[in-house]
Amino acid sequence: MNHPKTGSRQGPAAGPGDRLPEGGPLPDLSLYERLIDDGIVAADSRGSTIDHLTARRLSIWLTARPQEHVFAQGLTRFADTGVIGPTLKMQLRMRARSGTYTDRSQAARLLEYCIGRGTDLGPISQDFGRACDQIDQADVMLARLHDRAREGLALPEQAWPETDGPRIIALAQRNPDSQTVSLILDATTANTVLFAIAANADEREAHIREVEQFGQSLPEGSYGRRNRQAIAARETRVASRLRAVQRTYHIAIERDNALKPPQPTREPHSPEPMADREIELE
């Protein structure tokens, strides 16, 4: 990925602080660029536009550079919600056409994505920004894990199973500011953990039904009935958290399909010529 400095004709700067991913500062931009490059390579191999996640990473990368205020606002709105406003498309088109902007190729990629969305330019989901931030944190952790493996460094908190099988990877990172914990697990361990979570949720939900049924047999307003109601409420809260983890896991393993935008029927091209062609088509 290109690492441009400040292009000419750019207006008042919008600093990196104008767009911070949920729960923390901007990631290491050099590492972020690698993730963007991976998304671009994957899109080219499919012969399609980049996916929602890569497009959002591009918008954050662009926002972290000096930009005109109206352009930065459009990028930030997209990063938060997935909304593509007409002003954002106009600004991207202007940069993709002009040779005076050093981030032309990045703008061209993002413009191609916007065109690929067709008329579906509204919010992608209610929690689009927050969900992508969580994926970013996990992908950054994985990238650093791969770096350590390539450099021959020991992986923290790992072990080998007693029987033959894949290496166990279990990493955790806590963010005290957002009060969140990110986990990185190998696929086999993750499946095992999710099986245990689902089983625990099943047991708690069965216990809830038993407690509620028994409580209904007790006198209205009695201590025993109130106590069973409190137990059922507590167990329901715990079961809800377990089910939330289970749902999030299933969404995550299917996100490649969920995050794919409509795929135009065309061959992959380099960023600048591709942007010129898409501008003419639009």
Short mmCIF file of C-alpha atoms in Angstrom, two decimals:
data_model
loop_
_atom_site.label_atom_id
_atom_site.label_comp_id
_atom_site.label_asym_id
_atom_site.label_seq_id
_atom_site.Cartn_x
_atom_site.Cartn_y
_atom_site.Cartn_z
CA MET A 1 0.00 0.00 0.00
CA ASN A 2 1.21 3.47 -0.74
CA HIS A 3 2.24 5.62 2.20
CA PRO A 4 1.52 9.12 0.86
CA LYS A 5 2.25 12.31 2.73
CA THR A 6 0.12 15.42 2.34
CA GLY A 7 -1.37 16.00 -1.11
CA SER A 8 -1.85 19.43 -2.63
CA ARG A 9 -5.24 21.16 -2.76
CA GLN A 10 -6.23 19.62 0.57
CA GLY A 11 -8.08 21.88 2.95
CA PRO A 12 -8.19 22.13 6.77
CA ALA A 13 -6.76 19.02 8.36
CA ALA A 14 -8.82 16.50 10.25
CA GLY A 15 -6.43 14.78 12.63
CA PRO A 16 -6.46 11.14 13.72
CA GLY A 17 -8.39 12.07 16.83
CA ASP A 18 -11.41 12.94 14.66
CA ARG A 19 -12.06 9.23 14.12
CA LEU A 20 -11.13 6.70 16.76
CA PRO A 21 -12.36 3.11 16.59
CA GLU A 22 -14.65 2.08 19.42
CA GLY A 23 -12.85 1.35 22.67
CA GLY A 24 -9.38 2.62 21.83
CA PRO A 25 -7.04 4.71 19.68
CA LEU A 26 -6.24 4.15 16.04
CA PRO A 27 -4.22 0.97 15.52
CA ASP A 28 -0.64 1.01 14.32
CA LEU A 29 -1.21 2.40 10.82
CA SER A 30 1.55 0.30 9.26
CA LEU A 31 -0.16 -2.82 10.62
CA TYR A 32 -3.54 -1.45 9.55
CA GLU A 33 -2.19 -0.96 6.02
CA ARG A 34 -1.25 -4.63 5.91
CA LEU A 35 -4.83 -5.58 6.76
CA ILE A 36 -6.08 -3.28 4.02
CA ASP A 37 -3.62 -4.80 1.56
CA ASP A 38 -4.87 -8.28 2.49
CA GLY A 39 -8.45 -7.17 1.79
CA ILE A 40 -7.47 -5.70 -1.58
CA VAL A 41 -5.60 -8.86 -2.59
CA ALA A 42 -8.61 -10.97 -1.62
CA ALA A 43 -10.93 -8.73 -3.65
CA ASP A 44 -8.66 -8.90 -6.70
CA SER A 45 -8.48 -12.67 -6.46
CA ARG A 46 -12.31 -12.78 -6.48
CA GLY A 47 -12.54 -10.21 -9.27
CA SER A 48 -14.81 -8.08 -7.07
CA THR A 49 -14.83 -4.88 -5.08
CA ILE A 50 -13.42 -4.82 -1.57
CA ASP A 51 -15.69 -5.93 1.27
CA HIS A 52 -17.35 -3.71 3.87
CA LEU A 53 -14.61 -4.28 6.44
CA THR A 54 -11.75 -3.35 4.11
CA ALA A 55 -13.68 -0.32 2.87
CA ARG A 56 -14.14 0.84 6.46
CA ARG A 57 -10.44 0.36 7.17
CA LEU A 58 -9.64 2.46 4.10
CA SER A 59 -11.97 5.21 5.31
CA ILE A 60 -10.28 5.26 8.73
CA TRP A 61 -6.85 5.31 7.07
CA LEU A 62 -7.90 8.27 4.94
CA THR A 63 -9.40 10.08 7.93
CA ALA A 64 -6.12 9.68 9.84
CA ARG A 65 -4.47 11.90 7.20
CA PRO A 66 -4.97 15.64 6.68
CA GLN A 67 -8.27 15.97 4.81
CA GLU A 68 -10.84 18.61 4.03
CA HIS A 69 -13.40 18.82 6.82
CA VAL A 70 -16.40 17.83 4.69
CA PHE A 71 -14.52 14.82 3.31
CA ALA A 72 -13.44 13.74 6.81
CA GLN A 73 -17.05 14.02 8.00
CA GLY A 74 -18.28 11.74 5.21
CA LEU A 75 -15.55 9.20 5.92
CA THR A 76 -16.34 9.22 9.64
CA ARG A 77 -20.05 8.76 9.03
CA PHE A 78 -19.32 5.78 6.79
CA ALA A 79 -16.94 4.27 9.37
CA ASP A 80 -19.62 4.56 12.05
CA THR A 81 -22.68 3.36 10.16
CA GLY A 82 -21.76 2.27 6.62
CA VAL A 83 -23.78 5.16 5.14
CA ILE A 84 -22.47 6.52 1.83
CA GLY A 85 -23.56 10.10 1.32
CA PRO A 86 -23.55 11.89 -2.07
CA THR A 87 -20.88 14.31 -0.85
CA LEU A 88 -18.57 11.44 0.05
CA LYS A 89 -18.95 9.91 -3.42
CA MET A 90 -18.32 13.30 -5.02
CA GLN A 91 -15.15 13.84 -2.95
CA LEU A 92 -13.88 10.34 -3.74
CA ARG A 93 -14.60 10.84 -7.44
CA MET A 94 -12.69 14.12 -7.45
CA ARG A 95 -9.65 12.52 -5.81
CA ALA A 96 -9.73 9.43 -8.01
CA ARG A 97 -9.74 11.58 -11.16
CA SER A 98 -7.03 14.01 -10.06
CA GLY A 99 -3.32 13.31 -10.08
CA THR A 100 -2.67 15.97 -7.43
CA TYR A 101 -3.92 13.86 -4.52
CA THR A 102 -1.32 11.48 -3.12
CA ASP A 103 -4.06 9.19 -1.76
CA ARG A 104 -5.65 8.85 -5.22
CA SER A 105 -5.36 5.05 -5.40
CA GLN A 106 -6.98 4.62 -1.97
CA ALA A 107 -9.81 6.97 -2.93
CA ALA A 108 -10.24 5.02 -6.18
CA ARG A 109 -10.64 1.75 -4.29
CA LEU A 110 -13.18 3.24 -1.94
CA LEU A 111 -15.06 4.85 -4.84
CA GLU A 112 -15.23 1.50 -6.63
CA TYR A 113 -16.70 -0.02 -3.48
CA CYS A 114 -19.29 2.78 -3.25
CA ILE A 115 -20.31 2.24 -6.87
CA GLY A 116 -20.55 -1.49 -6.23
CA ARG A 117 -23.11 -0.81 -3.49
CA GLY A 118 -25.49 0.45 -6.19
CA THR A 119 -28.53 2.11 -4.63
CA ASP A 120 -28.04 0.39 -1.27
CA LEU A 121 -26.20 3.28 0.38
CA GLY A 122 -27.87 3.33 3.80
CA PRO A 123 -26.59 1.95 7.12
CA ILE A 124 -25.15 -1.55 6.92
CA SER A 125 -26.23 -2.45 10.44
CA GLN A 126 -27.06 -0.75 13.73
CA ASP A 127 -23.72 -1.74 15.29
CA PHE A 128 -21.60 -1.67 12.14
CA GLY A 129 -18.80 0.47 13.58
CA ARG A 130 -18.61 -1.36 16.89
CA ALA A 131 -18.67 -4.81 15.26
CA CYS A 132 -15.89 -3.82 12.84
CA ASP A 133 -13.81 -2.40 15.69
CA GLN A 134 -13.98 -5.74 17.48
CA ILE A 135 -12.93 -7.53 14.29
CA ASP A 136 -10.07 -5.03 13.87
CA GLN A 137 -8.80 -5.73 17.38
CA ALA A 138 -8.88 -9.48 16.77
CA ASP A 139 -7.22 -9.20 13.34
CA VAL A 140 -4.46 -6.96 14.72
CA MET A 141 -3.80 -9.52 17.45
CA LEU A 142 -3.68 -12.30 14.85
CA ALA A 143 -1.29 -10.30 12.64
CA ARG A 144 1.07 -9.80 15.57
CA LEU A 145 0.79 -13.49 16.42
CA HIS A 146 1.77 -14.39 12.86
CA ASP A 147 4.69 -11.96 13.05
CA ARG A 148 5.98 -13.67 16.17
CA ALA A 149 5.64 -17.07 14.51
CA ARG A 150 7.57 -15.90 11.42
CA GLU A 151 10.31 -14.44 13.62
CA GLY A 152 10.60 -17.69 15.56
CA LEU A 153 9.54 -16.06 18.83
CA ALA A 154 7.72 -18.03 21.50
CA LEU A 155 3.97 -17.64 21.47
CA PRO A 156 2.58 -16.55 24.85
CA GLU A 157 0.05 -18.67 26.72
CA GLN A 158 0.24 -21.66 24.40
CA ALA A 159 0.59 -25.36 25.03
CA TRP A 160 0.55 -28.66 23.21
CA PRO A 161 -2.26 -31.15 23.85
CA GLU A 162 -1.45 -34.45 25.49
CA THR A 163 -2.60 -36.32 22.36
CA ASP A 164 -1.87 -35.64 18.73
CA GLY A 165 -3.70 -32.61 17.40
CA PRO A 166 -3.32 -28.98 16.36
CA ARG A 167 -1.42 -26.54 18.53
CA ILE A 168 -3.49 -24.82 21.20
CA ILE A 169 -3.62 -21.05 20.81
CA ALA A 170 -5.28 -19.13 23.61
CA LEU A 171 -4.47 -15.42 23.81
CA ALA A 172 -6.28 -12.65 25.66
CA GLN A 173 -6.02 -8.88 25.60
CA ARG A 174 -7.84 -6.61 28.05
CA ASN A 175 -8.70 -3.00 27.28
CA PRO A 176 -9.19 -1.21 30.63
CA ASP A 177 -10.63 1.90 28.97
CA SER A 178 -13.50 0.12 27.25
CA GLN A 179 -13.72 -2.67 29.87
CA THR A 180 -13.52 -5.30 27.12
CA VAL A 181 -11.49 -8.47 26.69
CA SER A 182 -10.49 -9.81 23.26
CA LEU A 183 -9.75 -13.52 22.88
CA ILE A 184 -7.78 -15.24 20.11
CA LEU A 185 -8.32 -19.01 19.93
CA ASP A 186 -7.40 -21.59 17.35
CA ALA A 187 -10.42 -22.99 15.51
CA THR A 188 -10.45 -26.33 17.35
CA THR A 189 -10.25 -24.68 20.78
CA ALA A 190 -12.89 -22.14 19.80
CA ASN A 191 -15.30 -24.89 18.75
CA THR A 192 -14.68 -26.69 22.04
CA VAL A 193 -15.26 -23.50 24.04
CA LEU A 194 -18.47 -22.72 22.15
CA PHE A 195 -19.75 -26.24 22.69
CA ALA A 196 -19.18 -25.78 26.44
CA ILE A 197 -20.86 -22.37 26.37
CA ALA A 198 -23.89 -23.74 24.54
CA ALA A 199 -24.14 -26.68 26.95
CA ASN A 200 -23.92 -24.36 29.94
CA ALA A 201 -26.62 -22.12 28.47
CA ASP A 202 -28.87 -25.17 27.89
CA GLU A 203 -28.44 -26.25 31.52
CA ARG A 204 -29.16 -22.77 32.87
CA GLU A 205 -32.27 -22.35 30.70
CA ALA A 206 -33.57 -25.74 31.88
CA HIS A 207 -32.89 -24.69 35.49
CA ILE A 208 -34.76 -21.44 34.88
CA ARG A 209 -37.84 -23.34 33.72
CA GLU A 210 -37.73 -25.63 36.77
CA VAL A 211 -37.34 -22.72 39.19
CA GLU A 212 -40.16 -20.76 37.55
CA GLN A 213 -42.51 -23.75 37.58
CA PHE A 214 -41.82 -24.48 41.24
CA GLY A 215 -42.14 -20.80 42.14
CA GLN A 216 -45.59 -20.62 40.60
CA SER A 217 -46.75 -23.30 43.04
CA LEU A 218 -45.79 -21.14 46.03
CA PRO A 219 -48.11 -18.50 47.56
CA GLU A 220 -48.15 -15.12 45.82
CA GLY A 221 -45.86 -12.64 47.62
CA SER A 222 -44.19 -15.32 49.75
CA TYR A 223 -40.46 -15.28 50.41
CA GLY A 224 -40.02 -18.61 48.60
CA ARG A 225 -41.72 -17.32 45.45
CA ARG A 226 -39.78 -14.03 45.48
CA ASN A 227 -36.56 -15.98 46.01
CA ARG A 228 -37.27 -18.23 43.00
CA GLN A 229 -38.07 -15.20 40.88
CA ALA A 230 -34.73 -13.63 41.84
CA ILE A 231 -32.89 -16.86 41.00
CA ALA A 232 -34.64 -17.10 37.63
CA ALA A 233 -33.81 -13.48 36.81
CA ARG A 234 -30.14 -13.98 37.69
CA GLU A 235 -29.87 -17.17 35.67
CA THR A 236 -31.63 -15.50 32.72
CA ARG A 237 -29.05 -12.71 32.68
CA VAL A 238 -26.20 -15.22 32.68
CA ALA A 239 -27.81 -17.37 29.98
CA SER A 240 -28.39 -14.27 27.83
CA ARG A 241 -24.67 -13.45 27.97
CA LEU A 242 -23.76 -17.02 27.02
CA ARG A 243 -26.19 -16.99 24.09
CA ALA A 244 -24.79 -13.62 22.97
CA VAL A 245 -21.30 -15.15 22.79
CA GLN A 246 -22.69 -18.12 20.87
CA ARG A 247 -24.48 -15.88 18.34
CA THR A 248 -21.44 -13.65 17.90
CA TYR A 249 -19.23 -16.65 17.25
CA HIS A 250 -21.50 -17.98 14.52
CA ILE A 251 -21.68 -14.53 12.94
CA ALA A 252 -17.89 -14.22 13.05
CA ILE A 253 -17.15 -17.53 11.33
CA GLU A 254 -19.60 -16.63 8.57
CA ARG A 255 -18.55 -12.97 8.25
CA ASP A 256 -16.69 -13.48 4.94
CA ASN A 257 -20.01 -14.16 3.23
CA ALA A 258 -21.92 -11.63 5.32
CA LEU A 259 -19.50 -8.80 4.57
CA LYS A 260 -19.24 -9.35 0.80
CA PRO A 261 -20.79 -6.53 -1.25
CA PRO A 262 -22.43 -7.23 -4.62
CA GLN A 263 -19.79 -8.58 -6.99
CA PRO A 264 -19.65 -6.83 -10.39
CA THR A 265 -18.92 -9.12 -13.32
CA ARG A 266 -15.57 -7.79 -14.44
CA GLU A 267 -11.90 -8.65 -14.31
CA PRO A 268 -9.67 -7.11 -11.59
CA HIS A 269 -7.76 -3.98 -12.57
CA SER A 270 -5.18 -1.75 -11.01
CA PRO A 271 -6.64 1.01 -8.78
CA GLU A 272 -6.26 4.11 -11.02
CA PRO A 273 -7.52 2.71 -14.36
CA MET A 274 -10.29 0.84 -12.53
CA ALA A 275 -11.49 4.05 -10.88
CA ASP A 276 -11.54 5.93 -14.22
CA ARG A 277 -13.60 3.14 -15.81
CA GLU A 278 -16.07 2.99 -12.92
CA ILE A 279 -16.48 6.78 -12.96
CA GLU A 280 -17.42 6.61 -16.63
CA LEU A 281 -19.85 3.75 -16.00
CA GLU A 282 -21.53 5.63 -13.18
#
